[in-house]
Every structure is written in C-alpha cells, then in structure tokens.
Short mmCIF file of C-alpha atoms and ligand atoms in Angstrom, two decimals:
data_model
loop_
_atom_site.label_atom_id
_atom_site.label_comp_id
_atom_site.label_asym_id
_atom_site.label_seq_id
_atom_site.Cartn_x
_atom_site.Cartn_y
_atom_site.Cartn_z
CA MET A 1 -210.34 92.95 92.52
CA ALA A 2 -207.66 94.92 90.30
CA LEU A 3 -207.14 98.27 90.70
CA THR A 4 -205.85 100.24 87.29
CA ALA A 5 -206.33 103.40 88.19
CA VAL A 6 -203.21 106.37 87.98
CA ILE A 7 -201.90 107.57 91.23
CA ARG A 8 -199.15 109.79 92.45
CA VAL A 9 -196.71 108.69 95.10
CA PRO A 10 -193.03 110.83 96.41
CA SER A 11 -190.88 110.25 94.28
CA ARG A 12 -187.80 109.44 97.57
CA ALA A 13 -190.09 106.40 97.84
CA LEU A 14 -189.49 104.61 95.12
CA LEU A 15 -185.89 104.35 96.20
CA ARG A 16 -186.67 101.25 97.91
CA PRO A 17 -189.42 98.03 97.21
CA TRP A 18 -190.72 98.05 100.81
CA ALA A 19 -191.23 101.49 101.78
CA ARG A 20 -193.34 101.77 97.81
CA LEU A 21 -195.29 99.72 98.40
CA ARG A 22 -195.49 100.67 102.31
CA ASP A 23 -196.63 104.05 100.83
CA ALA A 24 -198.73 103.09 98.87
CA ALA A 25 -201.15 101.36 101.11
CA LEU A 26 -200.58 103.47 103.38
CA GLY A 27 -202.74 106.42 100.75
CA TRP A 28 -199.49 108.33 100.47
CA ILE A 29 -200.40 109.75 97.71
CA GLU A 30 -200.21 113.01 95.99
CA PRO A 31 -201.98 114.98 94.31
CA ALA A 32 -201.69 115.44 90.58
CA GLY A 33 -199.59 117.59 89.28
CA GLY A 34 -197.62 117.19 93.07
CA GLY A 35 -194.60 116.55 91.79
CA GLY A 36 -194.73 112.73 92.45
CA VAL A 37 -193.79 110.15 89.85
CA GLU A 38 -196.47 108.55 88.30
CA VAL A 39 -196.98 104.70 88.43
CA SER A 40 -200.00 102.21 88.07
CA ALA A 41 -202.11 100.92 90.84
CA GLN A 42 -202.34 97.47 89.74
CA ARG A 43 -197.97 96.61 90.46
CA PHE A 44 -199.48 97.08 94.42
CA ALA A 45 -202.55 94.18 94.03
CA SER A 46 -200.97 91.71 95.78
CA GLN A 47 -198.91 88.53 94.17
CA LYS A 48 -197.61 86.79 96.69
CA VAL A 49 -199.99 86.99 99.40
CA LEU A 50 -203.63 85.38 98.83
CA VAL A 51 -206.11 86.37 100.73
CA GLU A 52 -209.98 84.93 100.19
CA PRO A 53 -212.62 86.85 101.86
CA ASP A 54 -215.87 85.43 103.38
CA PRO A 55 -218.28 88.61 104.63
CA ALA A 56 -220.89 86.61 105.06
CA ALA A 57 -219.10 84.38 107.67
CA GLY A 58 -216.50 87.10 109.17
CA VAL A 59 -213.61 85.97 107.87
CA ALA A 60 -210.95 84.98 106.15
CA VAL A 61 -208.42 83.11 104.24
CA MET A 62 -204.74 84.22 103.22
CA LYS A 63 -202.49 81.73 101.71
CA PHE A 64 -198.51 82.78 101.45
CA LYS A 65 -198.16 82.46 97.50
CA ASN A 66 -194.18 82.45 97.08
CA PRO A 67 -193.18 79.16 95.03
CA PRO A 68 -190.87 77.33 96.15
CA VAL A 69 -190.69 77.01 99.82
CA ASN A 70 -192.49 79.98 100.73
CA SER A 71 -189.38 81.34 102.04
CA LEU A 72 -190.27 85.16 103.59
CA SER A 73 -188.54 87.38 101.34
CA LEU A 74 -188.58 91.03 101.95
CA GLU A 75 -191.26 91.34 98.87
CA LEU A 76 -193.90 88.68 100.80
CA LEU A 77 -193.19 89.66 103.73
CA THR A 78 -194.16 93.36 103.10
CA GLU A 79 -197.16 92.28 101.31
CA LEU A 80 -198.41 89.82 104.54
CA VAL A 81 -198.69 93.01 106.32
CA ILE A 82 -200.34 94.93 103.40
CA SER A 83 -202.52 92.69 103.24
CA LEU A 84 -203.17 91.99 106.88
CA GLU A 85 -203.53 96.00 107.79
CA LYS A 86 -206.26 95.78 104.70
CA LEU A 87 -208.28 93.04 106.88
CA GLU A 88 -207.90 94.53 110.28
CA ASN A 89 -209.53 98.17 108.49
CA ASP A 90 -212.95 96.53 106.84
CA LYS A 91 -215.08 95.93 109.21
CA THR A 92 -216.49 92.82 108.06
CA VAL A 93 -213.72 91.00 108.54
CA ARG A 94 -213.01 89.73 112.57
CA GLY A 95 -211.43 85.69 112.29
CA VAL A 96 -208.12 85.49 110.10
CA VAL A 97 -206.66 82.07 108.77
CA LEU A 98 -203.46 81.92 107.54
CA THR A 99 -201.93 79.61 105.90
CA SER A 100 -200.48 78.19 103.08
CA ASP A 101 -201.23 77.86 99.13
CA CYS A 102 -197.46 75.60 99.03
CA PRO A 103 -197.85 72.30 98.64
CA GLY A 104 -196.98 70.55 101.86
CA ILE A 105 -194.19 73.84 103.23
CA PHE A 106 -196.14 76.32 104.89
CA SER A 107 -193.28 78.18 105.46
CA ALA A 108 -188.91 77.42 105.27
CA GLY A 109 -189.14 80.49 107.33
CA LEU A 110 -186.42 84.09 106.35
CA ASP A 111 -185.41 84.37 103.39
CA LEU A 112 -181.75 82.97 103.56
CA THR A 113 -180.84 84.76 100.03
CA GLU A 114 -181.94 88.04 102.17
CA MET A 115 -179.37 87.48 104.49
CA CYS A 116 -176.38 86.25 102.79
CA GLY A 117 -173.86 88.09 100.10
CA ARG A 118 -175.99 91.69 100.85
CA ASN A 119 -174.76 95.14 102.24
CA PRO A 120 -175.34 96.24 105.46
CA ALA A 121 -178.27 99.14 103.89
CA HIS A 122 -180.28 95.84 102.77
CA TYR A 123 -180.11 93.19 105.48
CA ALA A 124 -181.97 96.09 108.16
CA GLU A 125 -184.60 97.35 105.77
CA TYR A 126 -184.83 93.89 105.86
CA TRP A 127 -184.83 93.17 109.07
CA LYS A 128 -186.71 96.25 109.96
CA ALA A 129 -189.45 94.47 107.33
CA VAL A 130 -189.35 91.29 109.42
CA GLN A 131 -190.07 92.95 112.84
CA GLU A 132 -192.50 94.54 111.08
CA MET A 133 -194.26 91.12 110.38
CA TRP A 134 -194.03 90.10 113.74
CA LEU A 135 -195.13 93.22 115.57
CA ARG A 136 -198.36 93.47 113.62
CA LEU A 137 -199.35 89.40 113.32
CA TYR A 138 -198.41 89.53 117.57
CA LEU A 139 -200.83 91.89 118.30
CA SER A 140 -203.37 91.85 115.58
CA ASN A 141 -206.63 92.67 116.72
CA LEU A 142 -208.39 89.87 114.50
CA VAL A 143 -208.14 86.55 115.67
CA LEU A 144 -205.63 84.22 113.37
CA VAL A 145 -205.89 80.95 113.85
CA ALA A 146 -202.83 79.38 111.56
CA ALA A 147 -203.69 76.31 109.42
CA ILE A 148 -199.71 75.09 109.05
CA ASN A 149 -200.67 72.33 106.44
CA GLY A 150 -196.26 71.55 105.51
CA ALA A 151 -193.12 72.07 107.20
CA SER A 152 -192.67 75.64 109.40
CA PRO A 153 -189.05 76.09 110.19
CA ALA A 154 -187.61 78.95 111.81
CA GLY A 155 -189.30 82.24 110.65
CA GLY A 156 -192.01 79.71 109.50
CA CYS A 157 -193.06 78.90 113.48
CA LEU A 158 -192.91 81.86 114.31
CA ILE A 159 -195.54 83.65 112.47
CA ALA A 160 -198.29 80.92 113.58
CA LEU A 161 -196.16 80.94 117.04
CA THR A 162 -198.33 84.82 116.76
CA CYS A 163 -201.81 83.12 116.73
CA ASP A 164 -203.85 82.80 118.60
CA TYR A 165 -204.22 78.82 117.86
CA ARG A 166 -202.69 76.69 115.49
CA VAL A 167 -203.76 73.95 113.59
CA MET A 168 -200.86 71.29 111.62
CA ALA A 169 -201.78 68.23 109.23
CA ASP A 170 -200.65 65.54 110.88
CA ASN A 171 -197.67 63.81 108.89
CA PRO A 172 -194.32 62.95 110.44
CA LYS A 173 -192.36 64.69 107.69
CA TYR A 174 -193.68 67.90 108.19
CA CYS A 175 -191.55 69.21 111.54
CA ILE A 176 -191.56 72.56 112.96
CA GLY A 177 -189.56 75.09 115.10
CA LEU A 178 -187.17 77.38 115.81
CA ASN A 179 -184.48 75.46 113.95
CA GLU A 180 -181.71 78.29 114.29
CA THR A 181 -178.80 76.79 116.51
CA LEU A 182 -178.72 73.97 113.48
CA LEU A 183 -177.71 77.05 110.64
CA GLY A 184 -175.01 78.80 113.28
CA ILE A 185 -177.31 81.48 114.13
CA VAL A 186 -179.75 82.32 117.64
CA ALA A 187 -183.19 83.56 117.17
CA PRO A 188 -183.70 86.64 118.57
CA PHE A 189 -185.49 87.31 122.23
CA TRP A 190 -187.96 88.80 120.65
CA PHE A 191 -188.80 84.95 118.22
CA LYS A 192 -187.38 83.18 122.12
CA ASP A 193 -190.40 85.34 123.64
CA ASN A 194 -192.73 84.32 121.98
CA LEU A 195 -191.80 81.09 122.21
CA VAL A 196 -192.09 81.11 126.02
CA ASN A 197 -195.30 82.42 125.99
CA THR A 198 -196.20 79.31 124.21
CA ILE A 199 -194.80 76.44 124.92
CA GLY A 200 -193.11 77.96 128.34
CA HIS A 201 -189.14 78.18 129.48
CA ARG A 202 -188.03 74.85 129.83
CA ALA A 203 -189.09 73.87 126.91
CA SER A 204 -187.98 76.28 125.29
CA GLU A 205 -184.68 76.46 126.52
CA ARG A 206 -184.23 72.27 125.47
CA ALA A 207 -185.66 73.96 122.26
CA LEU A 208 -184.22 76.75 121.29
CA GLN A 209 -180.96 74.99 121.79
CA LEU A 210 -180.88 71.94 119.98
CA GLY A 211 -182.53 73.81 117.41
CA LEU A 212 -185.49 71.22 117.73
CA LEU A 213 -188.05 70.67 114.98
CA PHE A 214 -190.67 68.38 116.51
CA PRO A 215 -192.93 66.56 113.86
CA PRO A 216 -196.78 66.92 114.59
CA THR A 217 -197.61 64.38 117.24
CA GLU A 218 -194.48 65.30 119.38
CA ALA A 219 -195.49 69.24 118.40
CA LEU A 220 -199.28 68.94 119.85
CA GLN A 221 -196.96 66.99 123.58
CA VAL A 222 -195.46 69.91 123.00
CA GLY A 223 -198.26 72.59 123.49
CA MET A 224 -196.34 74.40 120.02
CA VAL A 225 -199.63 73.77 118.37
CA ASP A 226 -203.12 73.18 120.04
CA LYS A 227 -204.54 70.26 117.17
CA VAL A 228 -203.57 67.77 114.64
CA VAL A 229 -205.81 66.69 111.85
CA PRO A 230 -205.82 64.53 108.22
CA LYS A 231 -204.07 67.31 106.22
CA ASP A 232 -207.53 67.53 104.08
CA GLN A 233 -209.43 68.69 107.71
CA VAL A 234 -206.56 71.53 108.64
CA GLN A 235 -208.35 74.26 107.35
CA SER A 236 -211.66 73.64 107.75
CA THR A 237 -210.48 72.84 111.30
CA ALA A 238 -209.26 76.20 111.06
CA LEU A 239 -211.95 77.11 110.33
CA SER A 240 -214.06 76.15 112.97
CA VAL A 241 -211.65 77.01 115.38
CA LEU A 242 -211.88 80.70 114.35
CA ALA A 243 -216.00 80.30 114.70
CA GLN A 244 -215.30 79.26 118.49
CA TRP A 245 -212.78 82.50 119.43
CA MET A 246 -215.13 84.80 117.56
CA ALA A 247 -218.58 84.07 118.84
CA ILE A 248 -216.59 86.07 122.08
CA PRO A 249 -217.43 89.57 122.09
CA ASP A 250 -214.40 91.08 119.84
CA HIS A 251 -214.13 93.82 122.79
CA ALA A 252 -213.39 91.92 125.96
CA ARG A 253 -211.24 89.03 123.74
CA GLN A 254 -209.05 92.53 122.15
CA LEU A 255 -207.96 94.04 125.14
CA THR A 256 -207.92 90.13 126.83
CA LYS A 257 -205.34 89.30 124.16
CA ASN A 258 -203.64 92.59 123.68
CA MET A 259 -203.19 92.73 127.98
CA MET A 260 -201.45 89.34 127.85
CA ARG A 261 -199.31 90.05 124.40
CA LYS A 262 -198.38 93.82 125.15
CA PRO A 263 -195.94 93.87 128.01
CA THR A 264 -193.97 90.81 125.15
CA ALA A 265 -193.97 93.50 121.92
CA ASP A 266 -193.11 95.87 124.06
CA ARG A 267 -190.19 94.26 124.91
CA LEU A 268 -189.30 95.04 121.32
CA LEU A 269 -191.22 98.24 120.23
CA LYS A 270 -188.30 99.69 123.11
CA GLN A 271 -185.30 99.18 121.14
CA ARG A 272 -186.42 97.98 117.80
CA ASP A 273 -183.43 100.57 116.06
CA ALA A 274 -180.32 98.90 118.19
CA ASP A 275 -182.41 95.63 117.56
CA ILE A 276 -181.43 95.95 113.71
CA GLN A 277 -178.13 96.78 114.84
CA ASN A 278 -177.81 94.02 116.49
CA PHE A 279 -179.25 91.55 114.27
CA VAL A 280 -176.86 93.94 111.32
CA SER A 281 -173.19 93.76 112.87
CA PHE A 282 -174.48 89.62 113.44
CA ILE A 283 -175.46 88.39 109.89
CA SER A 284 -172.68 90.34 108.80
CA ARG A 285 -169.94 88.38 110.25
CA ASP A 286 -168.01 86.71 108.10
CA SER A 287 -168.06 83.68 110.56
CA ILE A 288 -171.58 83.70 110.07
CA GLN A 289 -172.25 84.53 106.75
CA LYS A 290 -170.06 80.97 105.86
CA SER A 291 -172.36 79.20 108.21
CA LEU A 292 -175.00 80.32 105.84
CA GLN A 293 -173.69 79.94 102.55
CA MET A 294 -172.68 76.98 104.66
CA TYR A 295 -176.60 76.01 104.83
CA LEU A 296 -177.71 76.68 101.25
CA GLU A 297 -175.35 74.72 99.87
CA LYS A 298 -176.65 71.85 101.93
CA LEU A 299 -179.72 72.43 101.31
CA LYS A 300 -179.10 73.20 97.09
CA GLN A 301 -176.29 69.61 97.40
CA LYS A 302 -179.31 67.62 98.29
CA LYS A 303 -181.66 67.59 95.56
CA GLY A 304 -178.15 65.83 93.75
C1 LIG B 401 -173.98 87.41 120.21
C2 LIG B 401 -175.26 87.33 120.38
C3 LIG B 401 -175.91 88.34 119.41
C4 LIG B 401 -177.82 87.57 119.29
C5 LIG B 401 -177.96 88.68 117.76
C6 LIG B 401 -179.39 87.85 117.03
C7 LIG B 401 -179.52 88.81 115.51
C8 LIG B 401 -180.23 87.56 114.90
C9 LIG B 401 -179.68 86.84 114.01
C10 LIG B 401 -180.08 85.55 113.29
C11 LIG B 401 -181.56 85.50 113.43
C12 LIG B 401 -182.39 84.61 112.35
C13 LIG B 401 -183.49 84.44 111.76
C14 LIG B 401 -183.69 83.41 111.28
C15 LIG B 401 -184.53 82.37 110.90
C16 LIG B 401 -184.92 81.69 110.44
O1 LIG B 401 -186.47 81.62 109.46
S1 LIG B 401 -183.90 81.41 108.68
C17 LIG B 401 -184.34 80.47 107.75
C18 LIG B 401 -184.10 79.12 108.08
N1 LIG B 401 -184.99 77.71 107.14
C19 LIG B 401 -185.06 76.42 107.57
O2 LIG B 401 -184.02 75.84 108.31
C20 LIG B 401 -185.68 76.04 106.01
C21 LIG B 401 -184.88 75.43 105.33
N2 LIG B 401 -185.35 74.80 104.21
C22 LIG B 401 -185.35 73.71 104.35
O3 LIG B 401 -185.40 72.97 105.19
C23 LIG B 401 -186.52 72.69 103.47
O4 LIG B 401 -186.67 73.57 101.93
C24 LIG B 401 -187.92 72.84 103.40
C25 LIG B 401 -188.35 73.88 103.72
C26 LIG B 401 -188.36 71.50 104.54
C27 LIG B 401 -188.38 72.49 101.60
O5 LIG B 401 -188.09 71.15 101.76
P1 LIG B 401 -188.04 70.61 100.03
O6 LIG B 401 -189.21 71.43 99.52
O7 LIG B 401 -187.00 69.13 99.89
O8 LIG B 401 -186.91 71.92 99.70
P2 LIG B 401 -185.99 72.31 98.86
O9 LIG B 401 -185.75 71.38 98.10
O10 LIG B 401 -185.07 71.88 100.06
O11 LIG B 401 -185.39 73.51 99.31
C28 LIG B 401 -186.74 74.19 97.44
C29 LIG B 401 -185.08 75.16 96.64
O12 LIG B 401 -186.00 76.88 97.93
C30 LIG B 401 -184.34 77.04 98.04
N3 LIG B 401 -184.47 76.90 99.81
C31 LIG B 401 -185.31 76.57 101.15
N4 LIG B 401 -184.84 77.28 102.04
C32 LIG B 401 -185.09 78.47 102.40
C33 LIG B 401 -184.77 79.56 102.51
N5 LIG B 401 -184.64 79.68 103.91
N6 LIG B 401 -184.60 80.68 102.27
C34 LIG B 401 -183.84 80.97 100.39
N7 LIG B 401 -184.10 79.82 100.18
C35 LIG B 401 -184.68 77.87 100.26
C36 LIG B 401 -183.63 75.34 98.51
O13 LIG B 401 -182.09 76.50 98.50
C37 LIG B 401 -184.34 75.09 96.84
O14 LIG B 401 -183.60 75.52 96.01
P3 LIG B 401 -182.81 75.29 94.39
O15 LIG B 401 -182.07 74.17 94.88
O16 LIG B 401 -182.01 76.55 93.92
O17 LIG B 401 -184.30 75.67 94.26
#
C-alpha cells in the first residue's frame, strides 16, 4: 500500500540514510510545526524488500530485490530490518519465508562496495546495520524459513543461518557457506557462533578456515541446510515447513527459541561498540583494502 501522507522527522535524523529510514519506521515523527523537515512518507516505501503477506495463513514471503546479486547494501539492510519489524508487530503474521527475487542468487553477501574505499564513519554505520540485521533475524519471535533459491555466500549464508529451517534449490551451481577467508578477511565471532550452533565445532572450523562454499547436497550432508528440493518447489516446501512449525503454540516455541539463542546473541550485545571498532580498524587496513579491491576486480574481470 502506498503511503502518501506528509510527515515531519527531526532534522538531525536527516544526517544519515540509515537513521532517516529507521526514524521514520519507528515513528519518530514530530507534530506539525515541531521544527522538523517535511518529507513524504512515500520515500520510505520499501524498494529492495518485497513483502507478500497471506493473512489467512498467518504468513508472509519476504523477497530480497537488489539486482543483480542481492548484495547487502546499507539500503537493503535498512529495509530488511524495517520490514521485519513491521511483520513482528503484525498480529496476523506468525511466520515468514525469506527468499530472493533475483534469479539464481539468494544473496551475494555483504556489499563489498560498502567496505571498500569509504571512510571510517561509513564503515561504522554499515557495520552497525549488519549487526542490527543479524540480531533482529536471529532473535526474531517469528518462525523464519529460508527458501534458498540461488547462490548464498558469506552474508547471504549468514541470513540463511539465522532462520529456523533452510530449504535449498537442488542446483550444483548454487553454493552456500562462509567464504570470508577466500577474500582475505575473517568471519566475525558472531558469524562463527551462528555457524557452530548450526553445524557443530569441527565442521565449522574446517568450513571457516578453508572458506568452503558447499553445493546443495554437501550443504545438506554437513547440516548447513535442512532440505534440498527441485528449484520450482523451494518456496512451496518452505511454506509447508512453516505450517508445521506454526502448529506449535507460539509462546512455548518462542521461549524455547530464545533459550537456545539468547546466550549467543548476548555475546554480541555485550560488546557491540567494541565489535564496530574492531571492524573499522580491521577493514581500514591497507592490506585488507587491497585484498577486497583485488577480489572485486576479479569478479568484474570474470565477465570480460
Ligand atoms: C585480527 C582479527 C580481527 C578480526 C576482526 C573481524 C572484523 C570483521 C572483518 C570483516 C568481516 C566481513 C564479513 C564479510 C562478509 C561478506 O558477506 S563479504 C562478501 C562475500 N561475497 C562473495 O564472496 C560473493 C561474491 N560474488 C560472487 O561470487 C558472484 O557475484 C555470485 C554471487 C556467485 C554471482 O555470480 P554472477 O551471477 O556470475 O554475477 P557476477 O558477474 O559475479 O556479479 C555481478 C555484479 O555484481 C557485483 N558483485 C558481486 N558480488 C558482490 C558483492 N558481494 N558486493 C558488491 N558487488 C558484488 C560484481 O562485481 C558484478 O559487478 P559488475 O561487474 O559491475 O556488474
């Protein structure tokens, strides 16, 4: 539904796109004449995340739409968090399927252009948004099922790992994993914790050190995904799984999910600022910037 009302947001919120979108979504709206800056709410309508609700079934399908590869730009991350928050607050929705609108790609992971050649303030803002996305997804009260309909490296894999269940398309070209070491970078401890909680310590150690990207059948074997099905059945299978999980009373399932996940999330929550500082100083190193630039160049040359 298109929003057309004129709203007022505090002018300080216009300093950064992340703050601007978040403030609008959280309703930080001053009354008319409150000294804010007039903007149209239409600007906050989601462009990069499509949400298709099915109130009768109590579910929604959330599709990432950031062509060509669904890289997790600041804008996409912001919209994802806002869309999730809306769904969390919608009493008619109890479960969500996360999938992609880009053919053959679930998500290419964090947007390398957000981590290359920018200034420390930008890196800090970007990393805060990445943290926020992970915390919101990982601790969501909703049942989340990933319908992995394409390649899912690094940050793409992380999104899938936050879900309660993962269904992947049976195409050997689609790979999933935390491949950070291949880029000369290191998966942060909370990426690692999420992986360890999913596939265990030994398998994670091997996968992380080698930056392994698993094709679907291997991902199933190692426990990174729960089901592999033909591509045209990924979304319908995810919806069936969602219905099974939703047969459990919400309060019991939610308390159980929280009991399982809170200690892992708390590790980051206790040191969010330090984690941002670590990221900024790590990513700002000349050697890391060089590695990322070379990796991006390689991706571009692949075509030519
Ligand atoms: C002392 C220790 C301290 C530790 C402290 C730790 C701090 C933390 C450290 C940092 C942690 C960072 C964690 C990072 C997580 C990530 O997610 S990094 C991103 C990783 N992603 C990838 O490696 C995937 C790269 N992409 C691909 O492999 C392929 O693109 C694809 C997804 C398989 C799709 O292939 P194809 O369909 O053939 O498309 P392409 O032609 O390759 O790409 C199309 C255009 O898209 C651009 N692109 C691709 N991926 C990205 C990306 N991730 N970000 C930005 N842009 C991307 C690609 O360059 C092409 O661009 P054009 O040529 O301009 O069209």
